Short mmCIF file of C-alpha atoms and ligand atoms in Angstrom, two decimals:
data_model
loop_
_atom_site.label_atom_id
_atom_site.label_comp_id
_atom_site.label_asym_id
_atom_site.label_seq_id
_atom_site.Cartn_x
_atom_site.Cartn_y
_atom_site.Cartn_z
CA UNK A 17 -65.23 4.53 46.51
CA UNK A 18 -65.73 8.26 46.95
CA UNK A 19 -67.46 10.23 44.67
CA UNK A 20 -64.66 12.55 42.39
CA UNK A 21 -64.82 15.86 43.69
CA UNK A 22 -66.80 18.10 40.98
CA UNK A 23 -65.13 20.87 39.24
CA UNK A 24 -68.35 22.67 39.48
CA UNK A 25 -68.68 25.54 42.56
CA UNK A 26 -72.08 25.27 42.17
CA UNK A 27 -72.38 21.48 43.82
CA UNK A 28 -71.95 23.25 47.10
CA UNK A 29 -75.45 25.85 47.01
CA UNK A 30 -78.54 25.41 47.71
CA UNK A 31 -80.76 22.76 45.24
CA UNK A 32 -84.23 24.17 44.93
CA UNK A 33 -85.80 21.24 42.94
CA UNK A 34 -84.80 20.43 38.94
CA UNK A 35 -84.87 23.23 36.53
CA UNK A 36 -86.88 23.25 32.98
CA UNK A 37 -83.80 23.97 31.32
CA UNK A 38 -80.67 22.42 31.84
CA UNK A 39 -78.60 24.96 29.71
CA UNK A 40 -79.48 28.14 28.17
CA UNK A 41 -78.77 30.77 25.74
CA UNK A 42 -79.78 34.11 26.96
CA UNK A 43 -80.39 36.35 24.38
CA UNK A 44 -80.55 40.30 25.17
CA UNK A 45 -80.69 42.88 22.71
CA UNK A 46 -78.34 45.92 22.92
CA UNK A 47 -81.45 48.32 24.17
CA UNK A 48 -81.96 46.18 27.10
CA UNK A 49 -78.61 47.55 28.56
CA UNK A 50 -79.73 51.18 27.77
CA UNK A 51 -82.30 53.48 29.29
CA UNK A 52 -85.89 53.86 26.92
CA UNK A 53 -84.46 55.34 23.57
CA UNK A 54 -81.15 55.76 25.06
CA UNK A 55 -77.78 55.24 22.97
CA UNK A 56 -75.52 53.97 25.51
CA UNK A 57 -74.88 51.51 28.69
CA UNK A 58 -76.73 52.62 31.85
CA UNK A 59 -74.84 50.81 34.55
CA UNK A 60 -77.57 50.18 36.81
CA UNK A 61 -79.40 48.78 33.98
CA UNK A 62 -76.70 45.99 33.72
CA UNK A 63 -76.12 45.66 37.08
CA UNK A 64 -79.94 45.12 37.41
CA UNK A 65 -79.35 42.15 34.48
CA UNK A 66 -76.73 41.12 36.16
CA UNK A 67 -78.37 40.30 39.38
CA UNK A 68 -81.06 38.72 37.54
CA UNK A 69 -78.49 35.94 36.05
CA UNK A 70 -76.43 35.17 39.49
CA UNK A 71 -79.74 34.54 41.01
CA UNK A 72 -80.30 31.83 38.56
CA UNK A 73 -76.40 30.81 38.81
CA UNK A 74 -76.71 30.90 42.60
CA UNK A 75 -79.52 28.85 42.88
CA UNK A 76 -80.03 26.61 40.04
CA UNK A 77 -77.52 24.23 38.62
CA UNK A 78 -77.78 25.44 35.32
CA UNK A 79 -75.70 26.60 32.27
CA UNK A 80 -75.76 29.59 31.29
CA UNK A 81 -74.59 32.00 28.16
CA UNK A 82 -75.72 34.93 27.52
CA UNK A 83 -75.46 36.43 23.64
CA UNK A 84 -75.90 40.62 23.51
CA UNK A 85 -76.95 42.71 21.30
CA UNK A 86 -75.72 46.35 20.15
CA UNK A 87 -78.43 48.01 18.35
CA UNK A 88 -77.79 50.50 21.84
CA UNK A 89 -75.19 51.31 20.09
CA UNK A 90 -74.98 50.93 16.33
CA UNK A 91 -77.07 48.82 13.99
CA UNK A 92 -75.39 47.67 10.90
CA UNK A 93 -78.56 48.77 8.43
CA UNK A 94 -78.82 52.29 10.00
CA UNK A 95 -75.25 53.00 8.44
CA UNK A 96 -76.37 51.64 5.21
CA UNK A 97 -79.23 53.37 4.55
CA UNK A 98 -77.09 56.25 5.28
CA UNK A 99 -74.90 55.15 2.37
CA UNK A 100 -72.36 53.16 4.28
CA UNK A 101 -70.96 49.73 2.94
CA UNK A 102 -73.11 47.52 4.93
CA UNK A 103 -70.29 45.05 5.63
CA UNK A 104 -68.27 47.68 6.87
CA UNK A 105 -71.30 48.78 9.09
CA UNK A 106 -72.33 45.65 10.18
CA UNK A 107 -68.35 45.28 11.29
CA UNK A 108 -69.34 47.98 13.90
CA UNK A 109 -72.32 46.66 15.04
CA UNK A 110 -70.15 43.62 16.01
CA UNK A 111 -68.03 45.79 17.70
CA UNK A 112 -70.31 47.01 19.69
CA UNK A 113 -71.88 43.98 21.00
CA UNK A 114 -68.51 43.42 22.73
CA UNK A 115 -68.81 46.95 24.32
CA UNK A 116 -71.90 45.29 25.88
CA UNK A 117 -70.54 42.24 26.54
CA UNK A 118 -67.82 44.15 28.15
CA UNK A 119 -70.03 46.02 30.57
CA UNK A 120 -71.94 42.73 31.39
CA UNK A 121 -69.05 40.45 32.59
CA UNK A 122 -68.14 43.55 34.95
CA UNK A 123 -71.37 43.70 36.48
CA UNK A 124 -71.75 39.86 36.38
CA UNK A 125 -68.02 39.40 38.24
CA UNK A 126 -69.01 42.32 40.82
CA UNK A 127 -71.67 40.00 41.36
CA UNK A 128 -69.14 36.74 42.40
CA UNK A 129 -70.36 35.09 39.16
CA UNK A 130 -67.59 33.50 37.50
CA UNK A 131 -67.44 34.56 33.70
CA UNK A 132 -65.89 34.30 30.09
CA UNK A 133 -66.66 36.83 27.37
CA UNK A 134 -65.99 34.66 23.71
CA UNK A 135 -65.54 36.69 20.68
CA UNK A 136 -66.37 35.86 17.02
CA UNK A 137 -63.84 38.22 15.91
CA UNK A 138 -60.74 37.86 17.54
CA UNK A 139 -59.47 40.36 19.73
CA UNK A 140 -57.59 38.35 22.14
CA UNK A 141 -55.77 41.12 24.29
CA UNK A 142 -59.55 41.75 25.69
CA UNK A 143 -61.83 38.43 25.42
CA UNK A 144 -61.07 34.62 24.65
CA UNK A 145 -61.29 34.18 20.68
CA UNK A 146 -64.62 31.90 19.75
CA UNK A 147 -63.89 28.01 19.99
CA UNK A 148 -66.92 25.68 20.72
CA UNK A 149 -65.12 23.21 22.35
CA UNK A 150 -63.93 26.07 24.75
CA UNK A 151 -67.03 27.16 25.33
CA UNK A 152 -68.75 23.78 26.20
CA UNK A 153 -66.18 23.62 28.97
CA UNK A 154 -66.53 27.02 30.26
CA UNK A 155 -70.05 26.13 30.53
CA UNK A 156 -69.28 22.76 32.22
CA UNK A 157 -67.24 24.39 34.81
CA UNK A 158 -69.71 26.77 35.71
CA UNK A 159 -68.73 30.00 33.99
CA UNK A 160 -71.56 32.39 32.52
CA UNK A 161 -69.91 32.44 29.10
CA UNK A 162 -70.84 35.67 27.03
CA UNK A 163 -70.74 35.54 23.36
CA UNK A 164 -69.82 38.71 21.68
CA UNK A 165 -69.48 40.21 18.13
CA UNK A 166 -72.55 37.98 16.73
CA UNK A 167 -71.64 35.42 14.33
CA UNK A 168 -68.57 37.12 12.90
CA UNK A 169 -70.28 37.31 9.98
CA UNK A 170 -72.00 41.04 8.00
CA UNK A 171 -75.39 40.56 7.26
CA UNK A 172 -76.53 38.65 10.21
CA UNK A 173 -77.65 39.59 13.51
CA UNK A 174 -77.17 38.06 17.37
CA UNK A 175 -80.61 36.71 17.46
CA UNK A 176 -78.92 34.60 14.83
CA UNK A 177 -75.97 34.19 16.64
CA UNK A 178 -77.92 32.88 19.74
CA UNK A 179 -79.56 30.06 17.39
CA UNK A 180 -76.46 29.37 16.56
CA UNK A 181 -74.23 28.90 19.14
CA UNK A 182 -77.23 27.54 21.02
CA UNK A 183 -77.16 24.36 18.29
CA UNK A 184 -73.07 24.54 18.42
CA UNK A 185 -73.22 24.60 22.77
CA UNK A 186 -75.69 22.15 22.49
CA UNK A 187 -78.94 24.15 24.41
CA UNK A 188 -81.96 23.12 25.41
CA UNK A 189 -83.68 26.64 24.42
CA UNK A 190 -82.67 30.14 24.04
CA UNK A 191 -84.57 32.59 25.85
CA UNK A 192 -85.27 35.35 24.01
CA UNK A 193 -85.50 38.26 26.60
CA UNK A 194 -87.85 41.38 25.78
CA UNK A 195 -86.96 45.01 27.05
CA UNK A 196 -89.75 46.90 25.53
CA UNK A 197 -93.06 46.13 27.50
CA UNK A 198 -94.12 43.26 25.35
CA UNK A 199 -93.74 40.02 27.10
CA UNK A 200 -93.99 37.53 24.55
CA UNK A 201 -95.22 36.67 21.45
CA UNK A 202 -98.54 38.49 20.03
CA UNK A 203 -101.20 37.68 17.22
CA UNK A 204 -100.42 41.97 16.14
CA UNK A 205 -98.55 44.41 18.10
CA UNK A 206 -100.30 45.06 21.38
CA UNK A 207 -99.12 48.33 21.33
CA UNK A 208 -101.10 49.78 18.35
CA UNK A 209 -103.56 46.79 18.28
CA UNK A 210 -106.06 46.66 21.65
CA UNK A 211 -107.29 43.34 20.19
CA UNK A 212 -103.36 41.60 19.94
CA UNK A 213 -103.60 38.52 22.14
CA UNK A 214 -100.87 36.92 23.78
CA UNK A 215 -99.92 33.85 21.96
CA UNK A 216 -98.97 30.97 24.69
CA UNK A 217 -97.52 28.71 22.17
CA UNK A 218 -96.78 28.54 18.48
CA UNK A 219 -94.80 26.99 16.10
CA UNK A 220 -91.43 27.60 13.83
CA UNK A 221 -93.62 27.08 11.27
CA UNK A 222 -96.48 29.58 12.24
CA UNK A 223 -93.52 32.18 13.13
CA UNK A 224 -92.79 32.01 9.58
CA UNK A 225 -95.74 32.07 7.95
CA UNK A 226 -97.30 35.03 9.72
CA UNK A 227 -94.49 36.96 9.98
CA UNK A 228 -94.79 36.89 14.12
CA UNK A 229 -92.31 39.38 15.80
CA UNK A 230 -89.89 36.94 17.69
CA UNK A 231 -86.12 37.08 15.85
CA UNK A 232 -85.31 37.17 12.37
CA UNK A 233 -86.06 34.40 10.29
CA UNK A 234 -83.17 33.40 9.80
CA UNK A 235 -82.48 32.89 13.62
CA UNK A 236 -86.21 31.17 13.41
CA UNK A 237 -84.89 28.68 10.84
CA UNK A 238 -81.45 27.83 12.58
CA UNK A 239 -83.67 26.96 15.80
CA UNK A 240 -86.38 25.51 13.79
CA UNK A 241 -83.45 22.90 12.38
CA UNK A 242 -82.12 21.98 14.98
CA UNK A 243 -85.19 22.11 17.32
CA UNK A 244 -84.15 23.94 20.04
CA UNK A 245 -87.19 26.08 21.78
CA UNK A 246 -87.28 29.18 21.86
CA UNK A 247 -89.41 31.24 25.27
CA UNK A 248 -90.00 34.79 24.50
CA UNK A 249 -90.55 36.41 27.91
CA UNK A 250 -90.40 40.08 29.31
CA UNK A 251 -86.53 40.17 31.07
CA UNK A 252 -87.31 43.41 32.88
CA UNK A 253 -89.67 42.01 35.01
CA UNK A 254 -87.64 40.73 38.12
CA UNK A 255 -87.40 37.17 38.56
CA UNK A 256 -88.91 36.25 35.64
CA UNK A 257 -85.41 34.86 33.89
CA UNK A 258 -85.39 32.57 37.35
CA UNK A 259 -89.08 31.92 36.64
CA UNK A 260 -88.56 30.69 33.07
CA UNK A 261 -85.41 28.77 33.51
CA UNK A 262 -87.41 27.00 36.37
CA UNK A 263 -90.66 26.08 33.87
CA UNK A 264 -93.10 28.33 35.04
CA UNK A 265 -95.40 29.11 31.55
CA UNK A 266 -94.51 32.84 30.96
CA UNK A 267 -94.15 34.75 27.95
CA UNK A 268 -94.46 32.63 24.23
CA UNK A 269 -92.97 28.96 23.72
CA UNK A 270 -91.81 28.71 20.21
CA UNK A 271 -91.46 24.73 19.01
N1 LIG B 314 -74.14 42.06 13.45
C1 LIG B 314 -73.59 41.43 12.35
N2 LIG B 314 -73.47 40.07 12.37
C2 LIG B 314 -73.88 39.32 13.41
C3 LIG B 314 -74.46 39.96 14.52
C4 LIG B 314 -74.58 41.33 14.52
O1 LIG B 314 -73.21 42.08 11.38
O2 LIG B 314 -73.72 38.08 13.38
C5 LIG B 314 -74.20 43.54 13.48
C6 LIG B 314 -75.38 44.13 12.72
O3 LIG B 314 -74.95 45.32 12.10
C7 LIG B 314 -76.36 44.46 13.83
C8 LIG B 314 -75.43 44.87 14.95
O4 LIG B 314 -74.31 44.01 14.81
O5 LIG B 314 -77.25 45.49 13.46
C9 LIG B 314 -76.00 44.77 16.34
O6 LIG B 314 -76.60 43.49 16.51
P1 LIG B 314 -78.18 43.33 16.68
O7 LIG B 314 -78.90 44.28 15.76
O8 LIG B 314 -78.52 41.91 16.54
O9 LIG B 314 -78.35 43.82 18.17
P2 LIG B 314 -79.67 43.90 19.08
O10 LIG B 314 -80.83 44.27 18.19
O11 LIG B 314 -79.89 42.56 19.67
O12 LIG B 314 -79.35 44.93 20.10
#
């Protein structure tokens, strides 16, 4: 009997040899989209991401979402130590994670990848409202699903949101992507400490404990329960998302 026909475009590229990671959640912060100290979306920056990802959707058959930041934009404690409500700021923080988001699945689709931005707060004339079960099958299908507006919750952030729908998509890691010259996880920060060393591996528990600079902790503890990895790795670098996804040892493994 012949095989069914897959629903998945990708069955038809090239197969370079099995991936590390079978499905991911990229996470990248609002500032990677922006120049260095900038407070906006520089368009070859995302373009730039953008190419990085349909390499990796080109070549590997893997799943891929992708949860932004918007600190580029807004950051939900900068309004509140201003005097905002911080619910109320944190609401535009969210909002501007979909401003990324937006910018993102333009550059992505200019790039013939196939995509779906999800929103935790509904705003369905622009983006598909948040449903797990929507998302899986975006995902199965072949679709770079972006997830936008964090958790839908104040008082979180989207390195908790990538935990999070990491456990709910059912991910074998997120890969936490760094913008900022640091390209993983150190013992102090390498760039005020000349003796920092590059951590290779270390655990939830170790994160915790000393306080290391990966996500929050409560992102740390939603991973940490539901044991999904987390790789901290330098983004900008090209290829190195392709390099990771593949298994090559770069950056900090978190376990
Ligand atoms: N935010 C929120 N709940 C969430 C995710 C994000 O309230 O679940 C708000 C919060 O104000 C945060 C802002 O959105 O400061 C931008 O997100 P984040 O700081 O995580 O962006 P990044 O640092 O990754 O650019």
């Amino acid at each position: 009997m012949a095989a069914a026909e897959s629903t998945d475009p990708r069955r038809a590229r090239r197969w370079e040899g099995p991936p590390k990671w079978r499905r991911v959640v990229l996470k990248l912060s609002g500032e990677a989209l922006a120049e260095a100290g900038g407070h906006n979306v520089s368009a070859s920056i995302v373009d730039a991401l953008a190419s990085e990802i349909a390499e990796v959707w080109t070549s590997l058959e893997v799943d891929i979402a992708v949860v932004v930041g918007g600190g580029n934009i807004w950051r939900g404690m900068a309004g509140s130590v201003g005097g905002m409500d911080r619910a109320q700021s944190d609401h535009m923080g969210m909002l501007a994670t979909v401003i990324n988001a937006l910018a993102l699945q333009d550059a992505l689709e200019r790039s013939d990848v196939p995509t779906r931005v999800m929103t935790a707060i509904g705003m369905a004339q622009i983006a598909e409202p948040y449903i797990r079960r929507r998302a899986v099958r975006h995902l199965e299908k072949g679709r770079v699903v972006i997830f936008a507006a964090g958790t839908g919750n104040p008082f979180f952030t989207t390195d908790t949101a990538a935990a999070l729908r990491a456990a709910e998509v059912d991910a074998d890691v997120v890969l936490k992507g760094t913008h900022s010259g640091v390209d993983g996880v150190y013992t102090a920060d390498p760039q005020t400490d000349p003796s920092a060393q590059l951590l290779s591996e270390v655990t939830f528990l170790e994160v915790l404990s000393r306080e290391l600079a990966v996500m929050d902790s409560a992102a740390i503890a939603v991973c940490k329960d539901n044991a999904t990895p987390i790789v901290v790795f330098d983004l900008m670098t090209r290829g190195n998302f392709r390099s990771v996804v593949e298994g090559e040892a770069l950056g900090t493994l978190v376990r």
